[in-house]
Amino acid sequence: MDTTQCFHCGLDIAETEVIAFDDKQFCCNGCKTVYEIFSLNDMTCYYDFEKSPGTTPLDIQGKYDFLDNESIVSKLLEFREDTTAIVSLHIPYIHCSSCIWILENLQRLQKGISTSQVNFPEKKVRITYNAEQVSLKEIVLLLSSIGYEPYISLDNYETGKTKIDHSLTYKLGVAFFCFGNIMLLSFPEYFEVKEYWLDQYRGFFRWLIFALSLPSFFYSASGYYVAAYKSIRAKMLNIEIPIALGIIVMFVRSTVDIVFDYGSGFFDSLCGLIFFMLLGKMFQIKTYSFLSFERDFKSYFPIAITKITGNVEESIPVYDIEKGDRLLIRNQELIPVDGILISDQAELDYSFVTGEAIPITKHSGDKVFAGGKQMGKVIEMEVLHTVSQSYLTQLWSNDVFQKKVDQKHKTITDKISQYFTPILLLIAFAGFGYWIFIDTDTAFNVFTAVLIVACPCALALTAPFTFGNVLRILGKRKFYLKNAMVIEQLSKVDTLVFDKTGTITTNKAATISYEGKALSDQQLLLIKSIIRTSNHPLSRMLYDFLPVGKAATVNYFQEITGKGIDAICEHVKIKIGSGAFFESHEEETAQQTAVHIQIDEVYYGKFIFNNQYRDGLEALFQKLSKQYQIKVLSGDNEGEREVLEHIVPTGTELVFNQKPEQKLEFIKALQAQGHNVMMVGDGLNDAGALAQSNVGISISENVNVFSPACDAILDATEFKRLDFFLRFSKNAMRTIYMSFALSLLYNVVGLSFAITGNLLPLVAAIIMPLSTITIVSFVTLMSNYYARKG
């Protein structure tokens, strides 16, 4: 019977069952409907990425009626504020570039969807949508109608558990069973033992070996065939193609040997090959999982939060938060966990989550989500869940805050991977063509060994494993990087820019004195209540300095970055800030850092800070000045120029009276001169400069300064080790290039032995995963060596 292929899903259909539409042929009305949807929305270029990329839509009438229940939907949503909602859906059918394209263009199919991002390895799509314009049920039905039905299991969402895939373990077990038994049955063949019973039943044993090889060939190696098939369909050549070809050639050749009684075949080598390759893959996955676990669950962000117990406020690590705790959230501070608002009102900026910087008003009793930034006066909230490290990492890595960087190592990997498979196939066929006229057995051995022994996996794994291990090591040393790209950027830095207050000075050890009209106890209490809301380093120091008392009610609060605070507390108007913030008072010229006070339009005086510089600062700057240009920026006056000039190396540029926007322009000017700039600041007041710099590092000192603008967070106690972190990043890149060379050397040597017929396929199969293990071990040992050396 004549058949044709469905234009949408590629299934074979009999000529009598074809559904024709728009000069195209479809297997069912579902595929035709999907094509119509794409046509109406001018999205037929979906079919340009790959021939017949779709899946047949299933009949789902009534299946998702449970999504009309708001309580169920609330459990599925990651985030819901005002009209904005975010959901992550697992879609098993994601398999190619067309899938990614259509799923990242859902906003063109459905009004109300603003963005959708695909996580290809996890087969997930994260959708941000307007809950007033479209419901979750409508989105799920849309996905199902175009052949991407999501897998929704409420158990997973409620318990936080994800389904673990054990298929690789089962395949490895089957391959080992087959390999072991075939080796056992093949012993008489190895030693050519002449014995009546063995000779009499040799044929039986050979067919038994053949039968034992089938589960390994069809089941254990199936992943390679599927990957190779998808690669060919997508008109790409990946490493699975030569591996699959090598396995199939070996199986066919061994089967021919048994059928025509030429010999016992190579089923032992075949099953050994599959087993060792799967073992290498298992090792790779386990190592990745270990690195991922170390990063997500052990290398915590060095940030803190203020917990209220009775009338006592204490700063605790963000990971010590427990359900039911009462937290204090200051102005510009990030809410690290979902909770219930206790204070009367809060203005929350969710740009961290949604990318939209429109504050949302919440009232007492409302639910507030992790990722919101408090704008204005201090608030209190009660915790609903413990902190999710992976969720904070995900927020931090939001595309909105990513910098465009040139990844040199990735360019090398991509170029080699692009040409590797075609060159490998060419060598394999050339070797087979040469040897076939000399020795058939050797020709097949050469063909299979070449396909198996050469592997770009080691090359491709070099960077991820090195970066993974480096992130883990740095995390343990309280230097937490946003992602692996930051390591390469750190290695390229040539200019270091430091903020002064709260960065090279410590918040804890400054001595504070007051000059001016005497302040009453009540006035001191009002000042303390106002600065309780601020996260500025000077506010935190002054708050700790002022006497303890019951917090007063703040009626109005506005913090102007780089200037100060304008507030009303217990109906008293108070201004706190730098000298430039006060119209009636000119900037002081004295050699000091000061915070001025004005109450009800009357200037009272100032708190003077005698800054304490961080331990080891002078030694650190001396080391750094040998390799980097150093600049120090400060929002203060030139009061401490003389002190600083004794600390910093000769020739260091000191720039004072810098507002936040001037710091940003300073960074831009350096970059325009061709410099790679690293900015070290306090995270909130330097957000613009941190975002502009090639690498922005936020110093954390028992304050929640977690800002999306920074690329890394450094615990203040580790500040003196900054030179080690910079040196370590350079050594990490050196390790990658060394392992590139090692991997290429392995491939050249392996291919040389294989092409000359001196390498058996089984040995090639053992060497292949060994190369991966060698590279991973090498990069792990080298990065650990450089870490210990530091």
GROMACS .gro file of N, CA and C in nm, residues 182-301:
model
  360
  182ILE      N    1   2.830  -1.334   2.846
  182ILE     CA    2   2.891  -1.362   2.714
  182ILE      C    3   3.040  -1.390   2.729
  183MET      N    4   3.108  -1.317   2.817
  183MET     CA    5   3.250  -1.341   2.843
  183MET      C    6   3.270  -1.484   2.896
  184LEU      N    7   3.179  -1.525   2.985
  184LEU     CA    8   3.187  -1.659   3.045
  184LEU      C    9   3.170  -1.767   2.938
  185LEU      N   10   3.071  -1.747   2.851
  185LEU     CA   11   3.043  -1.846   2.747
  185LEU      C   12   3.147  -1.845   2.635
  186SER      N   13   3.223  -1.735   2.626
  186SER     CA   14   3.321  -1.724   2.517
  186SER      C   15   3.459  -1.779   2.553
  187PHE      N   16   3.480  -1.822   2.680
  187PHE     CA   17   3.612  -1.871   2.722
  187PHE      C   18   3.667  -1.982   2.633
  188PRO      N   19   3.586  -2.084   2.597
  188PRO     CA   20   3.641  -2.189   2.510
  188PRO      C   21   3.688  -2.133   2.375
  189GLU      N   22   3.620  -2.030   2.324
  189GLU     CA   23   3.660  -1.969   2.196
  189GLU      C   24   3.795  -1.899   2.210
  190TYR      N   25   3.817  -1.834   2.328
  190TYR     CA   26   3.942  -1.762   2.348
  190TYR      C   27   4.062  -1.857   2.343
  191PHE      N   28   4.046  -1.973   2.412
  191PHE     CA   29   4.161  -2.064   2.428
  191PHE      C   30   4.161  -2.178   2.326
  192GLU      N   31   4.060  -2.180   2.238
  192GLU     CA   32   4.046  -2.284   2.134
  192GLU      C   33   4.066  -2.423   2.193
  193VAL      N   34   3.990  -2.450   2.302
  193VAL     CA   35   4.000  -2.580   2.370
  193VAL      C   36   3.936  -2.689   2.284
  194LYS      N   37   4.009  -2.796   2.263
  194LYS     CA   38   3.956  -2.909   2.185
  194LYS      C   39   3.899  -3.012   2.282
  195GLU      N   40   3.769  -3.013   2.293
  195GLU     CA   41   3.703  -3.106   2.387
  195GLU      C   42   3.569  -3.146   2.324
  196TYR      N   43   3.533  -3.272   2.332
  196TYR     CA   44   3.419  -3.327   2.259
  196TYR      C   45   3.290  -3.248   2.283
  197TRP      N   46   3.257  -3.228   2.410
  197TRP     CA   47   3.130  -3.162   2.441
  197TRP      C   48   3.126  -3.017   2.392
  198LEU      N   49   3.242  -2.949   2.404
  198LEU     CA   50   3.248  -2.808   2.359
  198LEU      C   51   3.235  -2.800   2.207
  199ASP      N   52   3.306  -2.895   2.138
  199ASP     CA   53   3.297  -2.895   1.990
  199ASP      C   54   3.156  -2.929   1.944
  200GLN      N   55   3.093  -3.025   2.015
  200GLN     CA   56   2.960  -3.072   1.979
  200GLN      C   57   2.855  -2.961   1.992
  201TYR      N   58   2.870  -2.876   2.097
  201TYR     CA   59   2.768  -2.774   2.125
  201TYR      C   60   2.818  -2.631   2.097
  202ARG      N   61   2.923  -2.620   2.017
  202ARG     CA   62   2.979  -2.487   1.985
  202ARG      C   63   2.873  -2.397   1.920
  203GLY      N   64   2.797  -2.454   1.826
  203GLY     CA   65   2.693  -2.377   1.756
  203GLY      C   66   2.586  -2.328   1.853
  204PHE      N   67   2.548  -2.416   1.947
  204PHE     CA   68   2.445  -2.380   2.045
  204PHE      C   69   2.493  -2.262   2.131
  205PHE      N   70   2.620  -2.272   2.178
  205PHE     CA   71   2.675  -2.166   2.262
  205PHE      C   72   2.682  -2.033   2.185
  206ARG      N   73   2.717  -2.040   2.056
  206ARG     CA   74   2.727  -1.918   1.976
  206ARG      C   75   2.590  -1.851   1.962
  207TRP      N   76   2.486  -1.932   1.939
  207TRP     CA   77   2.351  -1.873   1.927
  207TRP      C   78   2.300  -1.822   2.062
  208LEU      N   79   2.346  -1.888   2.170
  208LEU     CA   80   2.310  -1.841   2.304
  208LEU      C   81   2.376  -1.704   2.331
  209ILE      N   82   2.502  -1.692   2.288
  209ILE     CA   83   2.574  -1.564   2.299
  209ILE      C   84   2.500  -1.456   2.218
  210PHE      N   85   2.456  -1.493   2.098
  210PHE     CA   86   2.381  -1.401   2.011
  210PHE      C   87   2.254  -1.352   2.083
  211ALA      N   88   2.182  -1.448   2.144
  211ALA     CA   89   2.057  -1.414   2.214
  211ALA      C   90   2.084  -1.321   2.333
  212LEU      N   91   2.194  -1.348   2.406
  212LEU     CA   92   2.229  -1.265   2.522
  212LEU      C   93   2.271  -1.123   2.481
  213SER      N   94   2.321  -1.109   2.358
  213SER     CA   95   2.365  -0.975   2.313
  213SER      C   96   2.248  -0.885   2.276
  214LEU      N   97   2.131  -0.945   2.245
  214LEU     CA   98   2.017  -0.867   2.196
  214LEU      C   99   1.966  -0.762   2.295
  215PRO      N  100   1.946  -0.796   2.425
  215PRO     CA  101   1.901  -0.691   2.520
  215PRO      C  102   1.998  -0.574   2.528
  216SER      N  103   2.128  -0.607   2.525
  216SER     CA  104   2.230  -0.502   2.533
  216SER      C  105   2.227  -0.415   2.407
  217PHE      N  106   2.216  -0.481   2.291
  217PHE     CA  107   2.217  -0.409   2.162
  217PHE      C  108   2.092  -0.322   2.145
  218PHE      N  109   1.975  -0.381   2.173
  218PHE     CA  110   1.850  -0.309   2.147
  218PHE      C  111   1.807  -0.216   2.262
  219TYR      N  112   1.831  -0.257   2.386
  219TYR     CA  113   1.785  -0.177   2.499
  219TYR      C  114   1.894  -0.084   2.554
  220SER      N  115   2.008  -0.145   2.595
  220SER     CA  116   2.112  -0.064   2.660
  220SER      C  117   2.169   0.044   2.569
  221ALA      N  118   2.183   0.013   2.440
  221ALA     CA  119   2.244   0.110   2.348
  221ALA      C  120   2.140   0.200   2.280
  222SER      N  121   2.013   0.184   2.318
  222SER     CA  122   1.905   0.257   2.246
  222SER      C  123   1.923   0.409   2.250
  223GLY      N  124   1.978   0.460   2.360
  223GLY     CA  125   1.998   0.605   2.373
  223GLY      C  126   2.085   0.662   2.262
  224TYR      N  127   2.187   0.583   2.221
  224TYR     CA  128   2.277   0.629   2.114
  224TYR      C  129   2.205   0.634   1.979
  225TYR      N  130   2.117   0.534   1.954
  225TYR     CA  131   2.045   0.531   1.825
  225TYR      C  132   1.947   0.648   1.817
  226VAL      N  133   1.875   0.671   1.927
  226VAL     CA  134   1.775   0.779   1.928
  226VAL      C  135   1.843   0.915   1.907
  227ALA      N  136   1.956   0.936   1.981
  227ALA     CA  137   2.028   1.064   1.968
  227ALA      C  138   2.084   1.082   1.827
  228ALA      N  139   2.135   0.972   1.768
  228ALA     CA  140   2.190   0.979   1.633
  228ALA      C  141   2.079   1.009   1.531
  229TYR      N  142   1.963   0.943   1.549
  229TYR     CA  143   1.850   0.964   1.457
  229TYR      C  144   1.802   1.109   1.462
  230LYS      N  145   1.788   1.162   1.584
  230LYS     CA  146   1.742   1.301   1.599
  230LYS      C  147   1.843   1.398   1.540
  231SER      N  148   1.972   1.364   1.555
  231SER     CA  149   2.078   1.449   1.501
  231SER      C  150   2.072   1.453   1.349
  232ILE      N  151   2.050   1.337   1.288
  232ILE     CA  152   2.040   1.330   1.141
  232ILE      C  153   1.917   1.405   1.092
  233ARG      N  154   1.805   1.386   1.164
  233ARG     CA  155   1.681   1.457   1.126
  233ARG      C  156   1.698   1.608   1.133
  234ALA      N  157   1.778   1.653   1.230
  234ALA     CA  158   1.801   1.797   1.246
  234ALA      C  159   1.914   1.847   1.156
  235LYS      N  160   1.964   1.754   1.069
  235LYS     CA  161   2.073   1.787   0.975
  235LYS      C  162   2.198   1.837   1.050
  236MET      N  163   2.227   1.768   1.160
  236MET     CA  164   2.347   1.798   1.238
  236MET      C  165   2.425   1.669   1.256
  237LEU      N  166   2.555   1.682   1.278
  237LEU     CA  167   2.637   1.564   1.302
  237LEU      C  168   2.693   1.571   1.443
  238ASN      N  169   2.641   1.485   1.532
  238ASN     CA  170   2.696   1.485   1.668
  238ASN      C  171   2.772   1.355   1.693
  239ILE      N  172   2.832   1.344   1.811
  239ILE     CA  173   2.921   1.231   1.842
  239ILE      C  174   2.846   1.098   1.850
  240GLU      N  175   2.712   1.104   1.874
  240GLU     CA  176   2.635   0.979   1.884
  240GLU      C  177   2.632   0.903   1.749
  241ILE      N  178   2.646   0.976   1.638
  241ILE     CA  179   2.639   0.911   1.505
  241ILE      C  180   2.751   0.809   1.487
  242PRO      N  181   2.880   0.845   1.503
  242PRO     CA  182   2.985   0.743   1.489
  242PRO      C  183   2.974   0.631   1.591
  243ILE      N  184   2.930   0.664   1.714
  243ILE     CA  185   2.917   0.559   1.816
  243ILE      C  186   2.808   0.459   1.775
  244ALA      N  187   2.691   0.511   1.736
  244ALA     CA  188   2.581   0.424   1.693
  244ALA      C  189   2.621   0.342   1.571
  245LEU      N  190   2.690   0.407   1.477
  245LEU     CA  191   2.735   0.336   1.355
  245LEU      C  192   2.832   0.224   1.390
  246GLY      N  193   2.926   0.252   1.482
  246GLY     CA  194   3.023   0.152   1.525
  246GLY      C  195   2.955   0.032   1.589
  247ILE      N  196   2.854   0.057   1.676
  247ILE     CA  197   2.782  -0.052   1.743
  247ILE      C  198   2.705  -0.137   1.640
  248ILE      N  199   2.635  -0.071   1.549
  248ILE     CA  200   2.555  -0.143   1.448
  248ILE      C  201   2.644  -0.226   1.356
  249VAL      N  202   2.754  -0.167   1.310
  249VAL     CA  203   2.848  -0.240   1.221
  249VAL      C  204   2.902  -0.364   1.292
  250MET      N  205   2.938  -0.349   1.419
  250MET     CA  206   2.992  -0.461   1.496
  250MET      C  207   2.887  -0.571   1.514
  251PHE      N  208   2.762  -0.531   1.538
  251PHE     CA  209   2.655  -0.630   1.557
  251PHE      C  210   2.626  -0.705   1.426
  252VAL      N  211   2.613  -0.632   1.317
  252VAL     CA  212   2.585  -0.694   1.186
  252VAL      C  213   2.697  -0.789   1.147
  253ARG      N  214   2.820  -0.742   1.164
  253ARG     CA  215   2.934  -0.826   1.126
  253ARG      C  216   2.940  -0.954   1.210
  254SER      N  217   2.915  -0.943   1.342
  254SER     CA  218   2.917  -1.060   1.431
  254SER      C  219   2.805  -1.157   1.396
  255THR      N  220   2.687  -1.103   1.362
  255THR     CA  221   2.573  -1.187   1.323
  255THR      C  222   2.605  -1.264   1.196
  256VAL      N  223   2.667  -1.197   1.099
  256VAL     CA  224   2.707  -1.263   0.972
  256VAL      C  225   2.806  -1.377   1.001
  257ASP      N  226   2.902  -1.351   1.093
  257ASP     CA  227   3.001  -1.454   1.131
  257ASP      C  228   2.932  -1.580   1.183
  258ILE      N  229   2.828  -1.564   1.269
  258ILE     CA  230   2.760  -1.680   1.328
  258ILE      C  231   2.671  -1.749   1.225
  259VAL      N  232   2.596  -1.670   1.148
  259VAL     CA  233   2.502  -1.728   1.049
  259VAL      C  234   2.577  -1.813   0.947
  260PHE      N  235   2.691  -1.762   0.898
  260PHE     CA  236   2.766  -1.834   0.794
  260PHE      C  237   2.881  -1.917   0.851
  261ASP      N  238   2.883  -1.928   0.985
  261ASP     CA  239   2.983  -2.010   1.055
  261ASP      C  240   3.127  -1.969   1.023
  262TYR      N  241   3.148  -1.836   1.013
  262TYR     CA  242   3.285  -1.787   0.991
  262TYR      C  243   3.362  -1.781   1.123
  263GLY      N  244   3.290  -1.775   1.233
  263GLY     CA  245   3.355  -1.762   1.363
  263GLY      C  246   3.252  -1.728   1.469
  264SER      N  247   3.302  -1.687   1.587
  264SER     CA  248   3.211  -1.660   1.699
  264SER      C  249   3.162  -1.516   1.703
  265GLY      N  250   3.216  -1.430   1.614
  265GLY     CA  251   3.174  -1.289   1.613
  265GLY      C  252   3.242  -1.212   1.725
  266PHE      N  253   3.193  -1.092   1.748
  266PHE     CA  254   3.254  -1.002   1.847
  266PHE      C  255   3.150  -0.954   1.947
  267PHE      N  256   3.059  -1.046   1.986
  267PHE     CA  257   2.952  -1.005   2.077
  267PHE      C  258   3.004  -0.967   2.215
  268ASP      N  259   3.116  -1.032   2.257
  268ASP     CA  260   3.176  -0.996   2.385
  268ASP      C  261   3.228  -0.852   2.381
  269SER      N  262   3.296  -0.818   2.271
  269SER     CA  263   3.347  -0.681   2.254
  269SER      C  264   3.232  -0.582   2.244
  270LEU      N  265   3.126  -0.622   2.172
  270LEU     CA  266   3.011  -0.534   2.153
  270LEU      C  267   2.946  -0.499   2.288
  271CYS      N  268   2.918  -0.601   2.368
  271CYS     CA  269   2.853  -0.576   2.498
  271CYS      C  270   2.947  -0.505   2.594
  272GLY      N  271   3.076  -0.537   2.584
  272GLY     CA  272   3.175  -0.467   2.666
  272GLY      C  273   3.181  -0.320   2.629
  273LEU      N  274   3.178  -0.295   2.499
  273LEU     CA  275   3.179  -0.157   2.447
  273LEU      C  276   3.061  -0.076   2.503
  274ILE      N  277   2.941  -0.134   2.493
  274ILE     CA  278   2.820  -0.066   2.542
  274ILE      C  279   2.829  -0.043   2.692
  275PHE      N  280   2.874  -0.146   2.765
  275PHE     CA  281   2.884  -0.136   2.911
  275PHE      C  282   2.980  -0.025   2.953
  276PHE      N  283   3.100  -0.023   2.894
  276PHE     CA  284   3.200   0.076   2.937
  276PHE      C  285   3.160   0.218   2.897
  277MET      N  286   3.093   0.232   2.783
  277MET     CA  287   3.048   0.366   2.743
  277MET      C  288   2.938   0.417   2.837
  278LEU      N  289   2.847   0.326   2.875
  278LEU     CA  290   2.742   0.364   2.970
  278LEU      C  291   2.801   0.395   3.108
  279LEU      N  292   2.906   0.322   3.143
  279LEU     CA  293   2.975   0.346   3.270
  279LEU      C  294   3.037   0.486   3.270
  280GLY      N  295   3.097   0.524   3.156
  280GLY     CA  296   3.154   0.659   3.142
  280GLY      C  297   3.046   0.765   3.154
  281LYS      N  298   2.929   0.738   3.093
  281LYS     CA  299   2.818   0.834   3.099
  281LYS      C  300   2.766   0.846   3.243
  282MET      N  301   2.758   0.733   3.313
  282MET     CA  302   2.712   0.733   3.452
  282MET      C  303   2.809   0.814   3.540
  283PHE      N  304   2.939   0.795   3.518
  283PHE     CA  305   3.041   0.869   3.594
  283PHE      C  306   3.024   1.020   3.570
  284GLN      N  307   3.003   1.054   3.444
  284GLN     CA  308   2.985   1.195   3.405
  284GLN      C  309   2.865   1.256   3.477
  285ILE      N  310   2.750   1.185   3.475
  285ILE     CA  311   2.627   1.236   3.538
  285ILE      C  312   2.645   1.248   3.690
  286LYS      N  313   2.707   1.146   3.751
  286LYS     CA  314   2.728   1.149   3.896
  286LYS      C  315   2.817   1.266   3.936
  287THR      N  316   2.922   1.291   3.856
  287THR     CA  317   3.012   1.402   3.887
  287THR      C  318   2.939   1.535   3.875
  288TYR      N  319   2.859   1.549   3.768
  288TYR     CA  320   2.778   1.671   3.749
  288TYR      C  321   2.684   1.691   3.869
  289SER      N  322   2.619   1.580   3.909
  289SER     CA  323   2.523   1.589   4.021
  289SER      C  324   2.592   1.632   4.148
  290PHE      N  325   2.713   1.578   4.171
  290PHE     CA  326   2.789   1.613   4.290
  290PHE      C  327   2.822   1.763   4.290
  291LEU      N  328   2.872   1.813   4.175
  291LEU     CA  329   2.908   1.954   4.165
  291LEU      C  330   2.785   2.042   4.182
  292SER      N  331   2.675   1.999   4.121
  292SER     CA  332   2.549   2.075   4.130
  292SER      C  333   2.499   2.079   4.274
  293PHE      N  334   2.507   1.963   4.344
  293PHE     CA  335   2.463   1.955   4.484
  293PHE      C  336   2.550   2.045   4.572
  294GLU      N  337   2.683   2.037   4.548
  294GLU     CA  338   2.776   2.118   4.627
  294GLU      C  339   2.744   2.267   4.610
  295ARG      N  340   2.709   2.306   4.488
  295ARG     CA  341   2.681   2.448   4.461
  295ARG      C  342   2.545   2.487   4.518
  296ASP      N  343   2.444   2.405   4.496
  296ASP     CA  344   2.308   2.445   4.533
  296ASP      C  345   2.274   2.425   4.680
  297PHE      N  346   2.344   2.334   4.747
  297PHE     CA  347   2.303   2.305   4.885
  297PHE      C  348   2.412   2.324   4.989
  298LYS      N  349   2.537   2.344   4.946
  298LYS     CA  350   2.645   2.359   5.043
  298LYS      C  351   2.713   2.495   5.037
  299SER      N  352   2.722   2.552   4.916
  299SER     CA  353   2.790   2.681   4.901
  299SER      C  354   2.686   2.792   4.911
  300TYR      N  355   2.645   2.823   5.031
  300TYR     CA  356   2.534   2.918   5.049
  300TYR      C  357   2.577   3.062   5.022
  301PHE      N  358   2.482   3.142   4.978
  301PHE     CA  359   2.509   3.286   4.964
  301PHE      C  360   2.548   3.341   5.101
   0.00000   0.00000   0.00000
